[in-house]
CSV table of C-alpha atoms and ligand atoms in Angstrom, one decimal:
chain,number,residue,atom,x,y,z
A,1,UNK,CA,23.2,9.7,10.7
A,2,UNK,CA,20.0,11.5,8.9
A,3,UNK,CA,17.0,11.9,9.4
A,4,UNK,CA,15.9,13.8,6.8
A,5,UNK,CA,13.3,12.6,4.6
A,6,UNK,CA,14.0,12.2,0.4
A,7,UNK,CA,11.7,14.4,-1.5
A,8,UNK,CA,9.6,11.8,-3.0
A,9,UNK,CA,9.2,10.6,0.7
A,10,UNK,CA,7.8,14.5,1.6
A,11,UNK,CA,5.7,14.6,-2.1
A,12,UNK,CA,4.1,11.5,-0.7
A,13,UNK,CA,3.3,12.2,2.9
A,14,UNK,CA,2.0,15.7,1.4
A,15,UNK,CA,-0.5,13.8,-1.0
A,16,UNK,CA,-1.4,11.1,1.3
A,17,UNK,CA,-2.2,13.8,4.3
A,18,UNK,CA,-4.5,15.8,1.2
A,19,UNK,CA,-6.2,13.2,0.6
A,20,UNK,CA,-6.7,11.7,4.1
A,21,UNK,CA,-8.1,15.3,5.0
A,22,UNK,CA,-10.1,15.7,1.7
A,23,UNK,CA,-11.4,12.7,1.1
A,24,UNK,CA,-11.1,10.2,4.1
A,25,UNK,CA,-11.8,12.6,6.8
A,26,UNK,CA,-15.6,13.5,5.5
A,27,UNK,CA,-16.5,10.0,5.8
A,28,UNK,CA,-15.3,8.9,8.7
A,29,UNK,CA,-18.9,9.7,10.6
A,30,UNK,CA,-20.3,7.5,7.9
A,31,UNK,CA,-17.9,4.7,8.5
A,32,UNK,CA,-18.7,4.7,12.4
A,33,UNK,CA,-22.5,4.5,11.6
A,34,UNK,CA,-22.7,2.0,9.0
A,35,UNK,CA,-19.3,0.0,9.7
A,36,UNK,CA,-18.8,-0.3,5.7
A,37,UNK,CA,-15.4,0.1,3.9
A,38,UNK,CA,-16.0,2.8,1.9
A,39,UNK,CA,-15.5,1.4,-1.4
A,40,UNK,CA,-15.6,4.5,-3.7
A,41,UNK,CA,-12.2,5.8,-2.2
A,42,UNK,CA,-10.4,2.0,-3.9
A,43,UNK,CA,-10.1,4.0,-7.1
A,44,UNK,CA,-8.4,7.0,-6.0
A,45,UNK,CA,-6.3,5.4,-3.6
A,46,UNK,CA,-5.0,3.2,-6.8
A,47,UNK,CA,-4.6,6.0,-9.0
A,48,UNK,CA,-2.7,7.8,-6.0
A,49,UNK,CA,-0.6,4.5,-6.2
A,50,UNK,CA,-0.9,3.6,-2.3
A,51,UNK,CA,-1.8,0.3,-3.1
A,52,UNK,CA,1.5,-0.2,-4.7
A,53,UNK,CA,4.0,1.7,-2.6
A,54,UNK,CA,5.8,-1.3,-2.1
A,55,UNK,CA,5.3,-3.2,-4.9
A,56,UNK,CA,8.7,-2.8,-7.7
A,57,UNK,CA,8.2,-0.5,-10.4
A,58,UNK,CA,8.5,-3.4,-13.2
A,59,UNK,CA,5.1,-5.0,-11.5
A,60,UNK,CA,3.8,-1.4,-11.7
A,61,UNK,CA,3.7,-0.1,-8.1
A,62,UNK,CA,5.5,3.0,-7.1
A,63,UNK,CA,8.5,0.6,-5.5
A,64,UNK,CA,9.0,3.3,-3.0
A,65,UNK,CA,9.6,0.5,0.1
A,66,UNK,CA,8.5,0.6,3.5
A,67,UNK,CA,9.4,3.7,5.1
A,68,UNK,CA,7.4,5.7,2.2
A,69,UNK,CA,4.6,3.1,3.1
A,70,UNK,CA,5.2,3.9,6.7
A,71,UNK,CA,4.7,7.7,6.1
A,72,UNK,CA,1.4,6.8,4.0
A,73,UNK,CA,-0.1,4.6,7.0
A,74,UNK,CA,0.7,7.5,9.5
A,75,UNK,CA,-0.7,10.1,7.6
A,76,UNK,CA,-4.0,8.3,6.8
A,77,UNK,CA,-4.3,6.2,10.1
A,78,UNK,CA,-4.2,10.1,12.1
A,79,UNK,CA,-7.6,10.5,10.2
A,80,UNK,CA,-9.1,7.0,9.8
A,81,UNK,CA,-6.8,4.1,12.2
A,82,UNK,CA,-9.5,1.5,10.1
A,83,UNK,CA,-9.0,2.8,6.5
A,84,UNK,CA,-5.2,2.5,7.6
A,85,UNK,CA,-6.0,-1.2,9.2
A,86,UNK,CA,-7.2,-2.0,5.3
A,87,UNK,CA,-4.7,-0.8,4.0
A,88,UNK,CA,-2.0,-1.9,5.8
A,89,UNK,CA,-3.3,-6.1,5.6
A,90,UNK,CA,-3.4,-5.5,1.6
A,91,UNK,CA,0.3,-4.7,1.5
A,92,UNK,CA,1.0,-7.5,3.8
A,93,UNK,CA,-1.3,-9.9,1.3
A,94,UNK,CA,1.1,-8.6,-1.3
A,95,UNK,CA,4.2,-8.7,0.7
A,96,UNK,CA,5.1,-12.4,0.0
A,97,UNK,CA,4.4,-12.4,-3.5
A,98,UNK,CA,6.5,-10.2,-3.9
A,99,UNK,CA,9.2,-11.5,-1.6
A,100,UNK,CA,8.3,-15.2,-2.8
A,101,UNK,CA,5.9,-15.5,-5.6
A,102,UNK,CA,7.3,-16.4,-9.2
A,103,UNK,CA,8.1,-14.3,-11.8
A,104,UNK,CA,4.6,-15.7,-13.8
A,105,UNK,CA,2.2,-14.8,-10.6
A,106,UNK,CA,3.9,-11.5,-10.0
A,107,UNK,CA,3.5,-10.4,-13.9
A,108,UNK,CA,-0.2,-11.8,-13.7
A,109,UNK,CA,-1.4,-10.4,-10.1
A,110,UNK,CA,0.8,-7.6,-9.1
A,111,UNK,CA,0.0,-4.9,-11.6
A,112,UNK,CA,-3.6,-5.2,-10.8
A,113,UNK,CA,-3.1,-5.3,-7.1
A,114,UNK,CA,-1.2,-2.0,-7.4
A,115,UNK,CA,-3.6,-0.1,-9.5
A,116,UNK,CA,-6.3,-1.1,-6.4
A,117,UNK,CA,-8.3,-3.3,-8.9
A,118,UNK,CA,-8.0,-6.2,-7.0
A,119,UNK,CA,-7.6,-5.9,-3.3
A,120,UNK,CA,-5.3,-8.5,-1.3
A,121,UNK,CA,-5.6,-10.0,2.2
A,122,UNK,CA,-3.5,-12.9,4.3
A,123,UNK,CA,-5.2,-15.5,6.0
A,124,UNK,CA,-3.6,-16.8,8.8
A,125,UNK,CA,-4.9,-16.6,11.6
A,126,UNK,CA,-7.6,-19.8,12.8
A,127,UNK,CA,-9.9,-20.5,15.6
A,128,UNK,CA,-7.8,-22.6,17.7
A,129,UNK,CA,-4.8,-19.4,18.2
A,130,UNK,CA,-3.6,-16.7,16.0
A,131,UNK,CA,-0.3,-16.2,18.4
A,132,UNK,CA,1.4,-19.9,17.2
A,133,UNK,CA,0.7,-20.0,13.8
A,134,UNK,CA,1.7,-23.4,13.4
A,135,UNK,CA,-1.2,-24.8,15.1
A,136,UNK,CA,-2.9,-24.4,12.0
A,137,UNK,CA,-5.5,-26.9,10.7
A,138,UNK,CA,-6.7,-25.9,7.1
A,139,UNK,CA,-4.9,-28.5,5.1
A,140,UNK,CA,-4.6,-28.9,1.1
A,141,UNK,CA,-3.9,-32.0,-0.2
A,142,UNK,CA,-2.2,-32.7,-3.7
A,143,UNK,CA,-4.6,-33.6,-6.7
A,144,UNK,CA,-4.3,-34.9,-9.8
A,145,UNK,CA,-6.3,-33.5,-12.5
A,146,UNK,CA,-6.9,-33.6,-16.6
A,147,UNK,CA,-7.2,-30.0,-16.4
A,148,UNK,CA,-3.8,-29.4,-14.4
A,149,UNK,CA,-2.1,-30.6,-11.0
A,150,UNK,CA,-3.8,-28.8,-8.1
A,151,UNK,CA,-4.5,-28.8,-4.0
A,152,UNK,CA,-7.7,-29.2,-2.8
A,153,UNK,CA,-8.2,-27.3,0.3
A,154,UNK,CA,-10.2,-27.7,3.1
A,155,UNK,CA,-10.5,-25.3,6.3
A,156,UNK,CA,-11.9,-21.9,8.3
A,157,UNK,CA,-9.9,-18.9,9.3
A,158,UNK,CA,-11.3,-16.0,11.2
A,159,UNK,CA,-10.6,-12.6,12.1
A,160,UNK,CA,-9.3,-12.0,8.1
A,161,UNK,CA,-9.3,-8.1,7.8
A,162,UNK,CA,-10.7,-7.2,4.0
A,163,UNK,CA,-12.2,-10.8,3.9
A,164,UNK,CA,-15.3,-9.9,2.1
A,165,UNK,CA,-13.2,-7.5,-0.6
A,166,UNK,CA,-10.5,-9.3,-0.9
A,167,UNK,CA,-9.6,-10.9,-4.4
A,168,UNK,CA,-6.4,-12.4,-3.7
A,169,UNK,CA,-5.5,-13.6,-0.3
A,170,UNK,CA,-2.6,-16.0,1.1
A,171,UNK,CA,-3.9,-18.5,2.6
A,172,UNK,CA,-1.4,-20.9,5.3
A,173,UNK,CA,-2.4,-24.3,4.6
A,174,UNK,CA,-0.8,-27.7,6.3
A,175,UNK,CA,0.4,-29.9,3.9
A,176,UNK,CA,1.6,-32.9,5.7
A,177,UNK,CA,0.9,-34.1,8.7
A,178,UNK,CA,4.3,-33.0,10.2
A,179,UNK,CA,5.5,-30.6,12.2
A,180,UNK,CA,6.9,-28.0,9.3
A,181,UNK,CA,5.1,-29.1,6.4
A,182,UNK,CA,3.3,-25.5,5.7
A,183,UNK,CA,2.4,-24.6,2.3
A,184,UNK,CA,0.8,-21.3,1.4
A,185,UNK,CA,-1.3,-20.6,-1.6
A,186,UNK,CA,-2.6,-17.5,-3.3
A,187,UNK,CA,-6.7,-17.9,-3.9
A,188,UNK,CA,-8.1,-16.3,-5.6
A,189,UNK,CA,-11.8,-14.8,-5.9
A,190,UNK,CA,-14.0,-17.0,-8.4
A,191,UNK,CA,-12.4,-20.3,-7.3
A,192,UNK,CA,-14.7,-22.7,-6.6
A,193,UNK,CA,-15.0,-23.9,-2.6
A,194,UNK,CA,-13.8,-20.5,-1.6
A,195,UNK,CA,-16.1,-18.5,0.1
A,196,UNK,CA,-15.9,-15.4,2.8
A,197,UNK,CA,-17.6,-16.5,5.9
A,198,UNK,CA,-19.0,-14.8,9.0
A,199,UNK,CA,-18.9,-10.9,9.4
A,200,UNK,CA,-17.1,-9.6,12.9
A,201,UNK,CA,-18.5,-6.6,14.7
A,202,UNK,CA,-15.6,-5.2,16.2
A,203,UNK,CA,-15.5,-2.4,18.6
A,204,UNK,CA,-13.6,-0.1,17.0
A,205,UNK,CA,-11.8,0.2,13.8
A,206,UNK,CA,-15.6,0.5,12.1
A,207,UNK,CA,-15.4,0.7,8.2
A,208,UNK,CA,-12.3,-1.9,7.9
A,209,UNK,CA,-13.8,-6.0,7.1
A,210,UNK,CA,-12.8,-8.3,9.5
A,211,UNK,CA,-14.3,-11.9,8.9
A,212,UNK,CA,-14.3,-15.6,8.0
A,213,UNK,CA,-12.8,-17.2,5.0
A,214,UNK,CA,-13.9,-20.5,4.3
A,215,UNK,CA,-12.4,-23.5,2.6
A,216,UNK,CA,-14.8,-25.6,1.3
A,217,UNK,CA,-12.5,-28.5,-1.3
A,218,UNK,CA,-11.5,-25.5,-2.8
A,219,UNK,CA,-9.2,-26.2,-5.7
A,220,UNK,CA,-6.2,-24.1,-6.5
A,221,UNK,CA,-3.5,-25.0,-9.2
A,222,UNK,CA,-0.4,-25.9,-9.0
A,223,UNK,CA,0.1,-22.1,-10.7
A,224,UNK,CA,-1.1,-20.3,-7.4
A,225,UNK,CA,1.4,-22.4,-4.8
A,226,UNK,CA,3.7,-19.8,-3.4
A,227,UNK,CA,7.2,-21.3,-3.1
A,228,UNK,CA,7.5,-24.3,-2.2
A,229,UNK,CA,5.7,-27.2,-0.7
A,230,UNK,CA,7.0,-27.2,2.8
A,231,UNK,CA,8.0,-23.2,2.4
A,232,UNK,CA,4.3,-21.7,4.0
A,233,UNK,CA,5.6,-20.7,7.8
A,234,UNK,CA,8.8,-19.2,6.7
A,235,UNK,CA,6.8,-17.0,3.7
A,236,UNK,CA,3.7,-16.8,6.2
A,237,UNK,CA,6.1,-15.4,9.4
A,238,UNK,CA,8.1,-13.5,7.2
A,239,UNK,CA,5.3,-11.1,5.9
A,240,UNK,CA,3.6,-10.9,9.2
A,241,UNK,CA,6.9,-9.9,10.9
A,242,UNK,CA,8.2,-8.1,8.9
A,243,UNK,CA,5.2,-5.9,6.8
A,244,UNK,CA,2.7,-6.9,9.7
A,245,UNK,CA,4.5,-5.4,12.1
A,246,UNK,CA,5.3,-2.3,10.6
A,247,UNK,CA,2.4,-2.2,9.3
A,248,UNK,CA,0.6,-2.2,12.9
A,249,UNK,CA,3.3,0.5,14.0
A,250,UNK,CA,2.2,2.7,11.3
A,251,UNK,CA,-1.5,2.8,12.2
A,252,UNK,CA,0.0,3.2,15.6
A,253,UNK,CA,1.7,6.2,14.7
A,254,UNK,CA,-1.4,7.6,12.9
A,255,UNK,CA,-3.4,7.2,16.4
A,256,UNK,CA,-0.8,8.7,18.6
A,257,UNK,CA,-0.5,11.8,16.1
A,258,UNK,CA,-4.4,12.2,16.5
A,259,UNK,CA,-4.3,12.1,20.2
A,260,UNK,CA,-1.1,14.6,20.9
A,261,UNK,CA,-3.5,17.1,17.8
A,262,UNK,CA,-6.6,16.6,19.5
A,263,UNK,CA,-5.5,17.0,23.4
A,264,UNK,CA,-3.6,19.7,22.6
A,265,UNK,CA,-5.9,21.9,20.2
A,266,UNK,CA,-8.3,21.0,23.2
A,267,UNK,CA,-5.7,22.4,26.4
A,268,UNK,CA,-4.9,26.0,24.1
A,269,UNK,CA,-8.8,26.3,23.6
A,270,UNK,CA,-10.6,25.2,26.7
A,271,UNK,CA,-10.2,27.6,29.8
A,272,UNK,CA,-11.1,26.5,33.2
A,273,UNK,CA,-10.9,28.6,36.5
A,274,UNK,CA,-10.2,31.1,33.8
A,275,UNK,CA,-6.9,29.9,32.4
A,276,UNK,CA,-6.8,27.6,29.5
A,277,UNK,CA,-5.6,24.0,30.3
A,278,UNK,CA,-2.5,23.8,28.8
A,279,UNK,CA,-1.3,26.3,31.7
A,280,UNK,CA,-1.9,23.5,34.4
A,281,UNK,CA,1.4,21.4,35.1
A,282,UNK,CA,-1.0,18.9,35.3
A,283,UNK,CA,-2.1,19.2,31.6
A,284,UNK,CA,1.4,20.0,30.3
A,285,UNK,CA,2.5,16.7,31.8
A,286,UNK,CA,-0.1,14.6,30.1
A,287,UNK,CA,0.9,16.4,26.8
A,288,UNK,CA,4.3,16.1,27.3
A,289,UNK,CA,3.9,12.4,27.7
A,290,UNK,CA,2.1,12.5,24.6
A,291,UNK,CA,4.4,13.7,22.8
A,292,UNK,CA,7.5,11.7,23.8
A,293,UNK,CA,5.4,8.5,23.4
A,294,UNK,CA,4.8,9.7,19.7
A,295,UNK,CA,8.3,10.4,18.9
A,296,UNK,CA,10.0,7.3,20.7
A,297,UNK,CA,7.6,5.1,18.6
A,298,UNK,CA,8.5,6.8,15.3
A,299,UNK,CA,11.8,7.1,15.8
A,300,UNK,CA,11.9,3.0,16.4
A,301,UNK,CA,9.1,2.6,13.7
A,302,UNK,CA,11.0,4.2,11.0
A,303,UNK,CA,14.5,2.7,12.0
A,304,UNK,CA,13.0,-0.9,11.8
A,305,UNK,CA,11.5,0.5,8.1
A,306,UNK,CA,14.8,1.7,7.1
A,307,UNK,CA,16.4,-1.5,7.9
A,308,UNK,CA,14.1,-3.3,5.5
A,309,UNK,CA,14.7,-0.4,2.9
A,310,UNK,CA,18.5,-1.6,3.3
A,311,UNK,CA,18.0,-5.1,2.8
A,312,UNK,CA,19.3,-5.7,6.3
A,313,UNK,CA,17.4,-7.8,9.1
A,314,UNK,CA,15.3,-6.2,11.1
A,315,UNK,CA,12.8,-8.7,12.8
A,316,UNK,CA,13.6,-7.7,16.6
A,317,UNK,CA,13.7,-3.8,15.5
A,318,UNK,CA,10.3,-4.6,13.7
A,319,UNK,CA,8.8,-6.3,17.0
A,320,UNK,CA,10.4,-3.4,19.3
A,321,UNK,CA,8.8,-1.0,16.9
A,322,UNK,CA,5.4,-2.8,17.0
A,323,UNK,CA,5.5,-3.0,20.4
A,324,UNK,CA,6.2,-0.1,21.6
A,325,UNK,CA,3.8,1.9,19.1
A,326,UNK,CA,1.2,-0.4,19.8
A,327,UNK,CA,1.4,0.1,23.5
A,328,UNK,CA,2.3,3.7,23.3
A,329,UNK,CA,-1.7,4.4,21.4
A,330,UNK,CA,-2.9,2.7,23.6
A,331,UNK,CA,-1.7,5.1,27.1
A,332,UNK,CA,-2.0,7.9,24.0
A,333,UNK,CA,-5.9,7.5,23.5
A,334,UNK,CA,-6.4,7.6,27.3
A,335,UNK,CA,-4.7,10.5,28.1
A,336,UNK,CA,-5.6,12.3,25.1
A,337,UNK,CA,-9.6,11.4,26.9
A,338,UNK,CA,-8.4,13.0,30.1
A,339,UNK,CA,-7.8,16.1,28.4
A,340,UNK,CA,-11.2,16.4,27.2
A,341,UNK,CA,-12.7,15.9,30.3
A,342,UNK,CA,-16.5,14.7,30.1
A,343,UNK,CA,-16.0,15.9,26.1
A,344,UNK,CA,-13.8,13.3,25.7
A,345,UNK,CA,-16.4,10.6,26.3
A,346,UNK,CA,-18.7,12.3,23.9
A,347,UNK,CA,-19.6,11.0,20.1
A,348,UNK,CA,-18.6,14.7,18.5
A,349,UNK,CA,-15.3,14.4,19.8
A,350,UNK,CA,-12.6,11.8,18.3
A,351,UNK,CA,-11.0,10.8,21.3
A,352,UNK,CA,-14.0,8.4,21.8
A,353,UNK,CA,-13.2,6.6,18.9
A,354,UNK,CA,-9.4,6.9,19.4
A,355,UNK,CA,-10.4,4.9,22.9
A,356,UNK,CA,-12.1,1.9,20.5
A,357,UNK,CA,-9.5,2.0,17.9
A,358,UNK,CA,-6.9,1.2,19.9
A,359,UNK,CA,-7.5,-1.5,21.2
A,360,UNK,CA,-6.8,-3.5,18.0
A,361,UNK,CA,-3.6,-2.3,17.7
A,362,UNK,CA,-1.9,-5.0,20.4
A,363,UNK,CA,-3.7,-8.6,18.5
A,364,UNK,CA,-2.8,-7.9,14.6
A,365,UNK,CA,0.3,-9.2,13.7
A,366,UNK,CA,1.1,-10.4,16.9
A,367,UNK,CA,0.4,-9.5,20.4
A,368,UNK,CA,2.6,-7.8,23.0
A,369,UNK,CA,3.6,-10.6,24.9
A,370,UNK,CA,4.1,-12.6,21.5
A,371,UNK,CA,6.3,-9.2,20.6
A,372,UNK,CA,8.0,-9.0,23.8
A,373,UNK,CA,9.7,-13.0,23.3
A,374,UNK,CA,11.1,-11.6,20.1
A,375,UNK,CA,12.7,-9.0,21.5
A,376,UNK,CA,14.0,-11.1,24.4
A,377,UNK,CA,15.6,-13.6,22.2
A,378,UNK,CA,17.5,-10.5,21.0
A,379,UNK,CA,19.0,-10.1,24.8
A,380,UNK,CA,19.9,-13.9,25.6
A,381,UNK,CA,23.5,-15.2,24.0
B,1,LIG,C1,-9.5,-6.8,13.9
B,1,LIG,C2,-8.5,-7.9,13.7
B,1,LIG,C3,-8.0,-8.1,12.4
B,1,LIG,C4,-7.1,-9.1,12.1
B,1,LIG,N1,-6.7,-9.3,10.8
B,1,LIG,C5,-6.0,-10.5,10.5
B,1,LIG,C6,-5.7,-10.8,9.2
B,1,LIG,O1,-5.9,-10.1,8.3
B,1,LIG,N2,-5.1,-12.0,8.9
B,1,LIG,C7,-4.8,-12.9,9.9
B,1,LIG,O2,-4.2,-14.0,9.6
B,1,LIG,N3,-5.0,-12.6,11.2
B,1,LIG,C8,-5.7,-11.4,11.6
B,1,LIG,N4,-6.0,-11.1,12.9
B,1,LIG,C9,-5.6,-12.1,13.9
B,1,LIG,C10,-4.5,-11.7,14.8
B,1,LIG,O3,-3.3,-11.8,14.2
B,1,LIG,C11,-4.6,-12.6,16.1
B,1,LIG,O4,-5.7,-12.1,16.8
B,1,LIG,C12,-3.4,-12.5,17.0
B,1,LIG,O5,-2.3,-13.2,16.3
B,1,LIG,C13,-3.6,-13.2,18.3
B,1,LIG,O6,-4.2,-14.5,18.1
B,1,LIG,P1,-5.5,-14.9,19.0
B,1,LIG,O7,-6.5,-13.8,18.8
B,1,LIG,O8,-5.9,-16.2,18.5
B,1,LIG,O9,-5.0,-14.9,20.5
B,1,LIG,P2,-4.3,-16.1,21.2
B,1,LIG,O10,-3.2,-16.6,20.4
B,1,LIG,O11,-5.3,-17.1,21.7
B,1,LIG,O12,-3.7,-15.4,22.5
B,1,LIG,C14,-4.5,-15.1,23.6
B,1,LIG,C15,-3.7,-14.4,24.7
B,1,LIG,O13,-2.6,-15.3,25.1
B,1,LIG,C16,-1.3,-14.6,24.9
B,1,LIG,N5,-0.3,-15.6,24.5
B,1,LIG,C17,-0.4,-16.5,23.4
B,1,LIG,N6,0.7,-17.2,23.3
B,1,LIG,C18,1.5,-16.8,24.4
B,1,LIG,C19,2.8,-17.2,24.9
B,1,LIG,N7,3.5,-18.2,24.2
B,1,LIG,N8,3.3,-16.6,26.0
B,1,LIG,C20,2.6,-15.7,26.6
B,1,LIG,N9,1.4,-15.3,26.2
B,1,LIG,C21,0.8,-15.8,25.1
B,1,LIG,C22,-1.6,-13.6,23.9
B,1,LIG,O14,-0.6,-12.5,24.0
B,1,LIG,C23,-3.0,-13.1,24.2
B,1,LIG,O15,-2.9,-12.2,25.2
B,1,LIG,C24,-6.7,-10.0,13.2
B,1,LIG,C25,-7.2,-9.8,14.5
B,1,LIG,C26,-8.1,-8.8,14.7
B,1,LIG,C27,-8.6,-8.6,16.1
């Protein structure tokens, strides 16, 4: 067994923590006031290649797989969980073209998408449930055309994180009127009866788009189906469980890492009674949960990532990972307040934000209880 990291894996979680501190970090305050994605970072972030960390090297990404995009998300979610939230759903809109798309869309739209000059989303997720995605609605229908064979499609889908950036998103689509007749498509910005809809205010997780994409007889060539009519859930639930999930454990990761940094900077600096905290067993407790919580999520965080680096299935260890990290920011943020005392309620301390961030970390790509009936299936012969 090792656990040591490759030296590309340590070159990147160097550069991604420089730049996180350098050029994420001074703009978080903006990000909480205005709730904007701040858009001037996109070119950096592509040159840096963290667009394309997972996307092969002949599609001109870094190819570097999903425990180097794990160490990326946990080094830019512990400054910014909603740059990391972006971040994470525009490898997940690229996940399944690369997994499914053909060799034609991934020579047209993958370069671009790595170098950050297009920006990717999936939409999923509808009004009527996000847990069961095949309840969904949005249907496309088969056209004929003189310019080319295309679908026509026709529905809403809400809660999209990088709706309003997004240039290329994969859209699940029904299309039959039977119970596995899912489709998915990749549309694309420009095409007509395609529009972003509503904007969300969220909570937390201010500076990452969450909103509406809308469907208006949006036409989409035959060129832009992704697999095969009939293929959408298994393409759809394969990205979602398998980059969604990490994905969601990786901003995970970032959050716990702030929370053990912040609470315990704050227990060796603040005395009371004249001792500092972190000489009160009750203090050392809440650190030392902290701490186990951080390490038991990325030990199971970067198992399920090394699994996937392997070729090997890994969809309960991804739901196990996801779970657990998920869960473990969320007790993280709280005690990490606790420490603070009073401060820890107040806007010029992080652990405020922490509190509203995490939050989001148990819905996206699945919740807990959706997570825990993975797992189970794992422990029933
Ligand atoms: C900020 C944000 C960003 C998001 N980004 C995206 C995105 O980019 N793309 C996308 O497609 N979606 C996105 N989502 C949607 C997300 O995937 C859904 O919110 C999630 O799947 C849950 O769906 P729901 O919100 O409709 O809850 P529901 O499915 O209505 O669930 C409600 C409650 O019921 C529970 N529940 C549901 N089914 C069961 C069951 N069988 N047994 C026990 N309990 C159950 C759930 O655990 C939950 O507690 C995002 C959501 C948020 C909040």
């Amino acid at each position: 067994m090792d656990f040591q990291f490759t030296p590309e894996q340590e070159m990147l979680r160097t550069a991604a923590r420089e730049f996180a501190e350098n050029e994420v970090a001074p703009r978080v305050a903006e990000m909480e006031k205005t709730g904007r994605f701040p858009m001037e970072l996109i070119k950096p972030m592509g040159e840096a290649g963290f667009f394309g960390v997972t996307i092969p090297v002949e599609y001109g990404g870094l190819g570097l797989g999903y425990v180097a995009r794990l160490i990326l998300l946990e080094e830019i979610g512990r400054v910014s969980a909603a740059l990391a939230m972006a971040l994470q759903v525009f490898h997940l809109g690229v996940e399944p073209i690369v997994a499914f798309g053909s060799e034609e869309q991934k020579r047209r739209l993958l370069p671009p998408l790595a170098r950050g000059e297009r920006l990717a989303t999936v939409a999923v997720t509808e009004a009527g449930g996000g847990s069961d995605p095949s309840s969904t609605k949005t249907v496309a229908r088969f056209e004929q055309r003189s310019e080319g064979d295309g679908y026509v499609l026709d529905g809403r889908k809400v809660f999209i994180t990088n709706a309003h950036l997004a240039d290329v998103q994969v859209v699940l689509t029904k299309t039959k009127d039977e119970p596995k007749e899912f489709t998915a498509f990749i549309v694309e910005r420009g095409m007509a009866g395609f529009k972003p809809g509503r904007e969300e205010h969220k909570l937390g997780l201010l500076g990452c788009d969450t909103g509406e994409v809308i469907f208006e007889g949006c036409f989409v060539p035959v060129a832009n189906r992704l697999g095969n009519e009939g293929d959408g859930l298994k393409t759809a639930l394969k990205a979602i469980s398998e980059a969604g999930r990490s994905g969601m454990a990786g901003v995970s990761l970032g959050l716990l890492r702030a929370c053990v940094e912040t609470a315990g900077a704050y227990a060796a600096k603040r005395e009371v009674s004249g001792r500092p905290l972190n000489r009160y067993q009750g203090i050392q407790w809440k650190l030392a949960d902290l701490v186990t919580d951080r390490d038991a999520a990325t030990l199971l965080s970067y198992r399920a990532c090394w699994l996937k680096d392997q070729g090997k299935r890994c969809d309960v260890e991804m739901a196990t990972a996801k779970y657990f990290a998920s869960e473990a920011a969320i007790r993280a943020a709280k005690l990490a307040a606790e420490v603070l005392g009073g401060y820890g309620y107040m806007e010029e301390f992080a652990t405020q934000r922490y509190l509203r961030d995490r939050q989001l970390m148990i819905p996206s790509a699945g919740t807990s209880d959706v997570m825990r009936m993975v797992i189970a299936r794992a422990a029933t012969p």
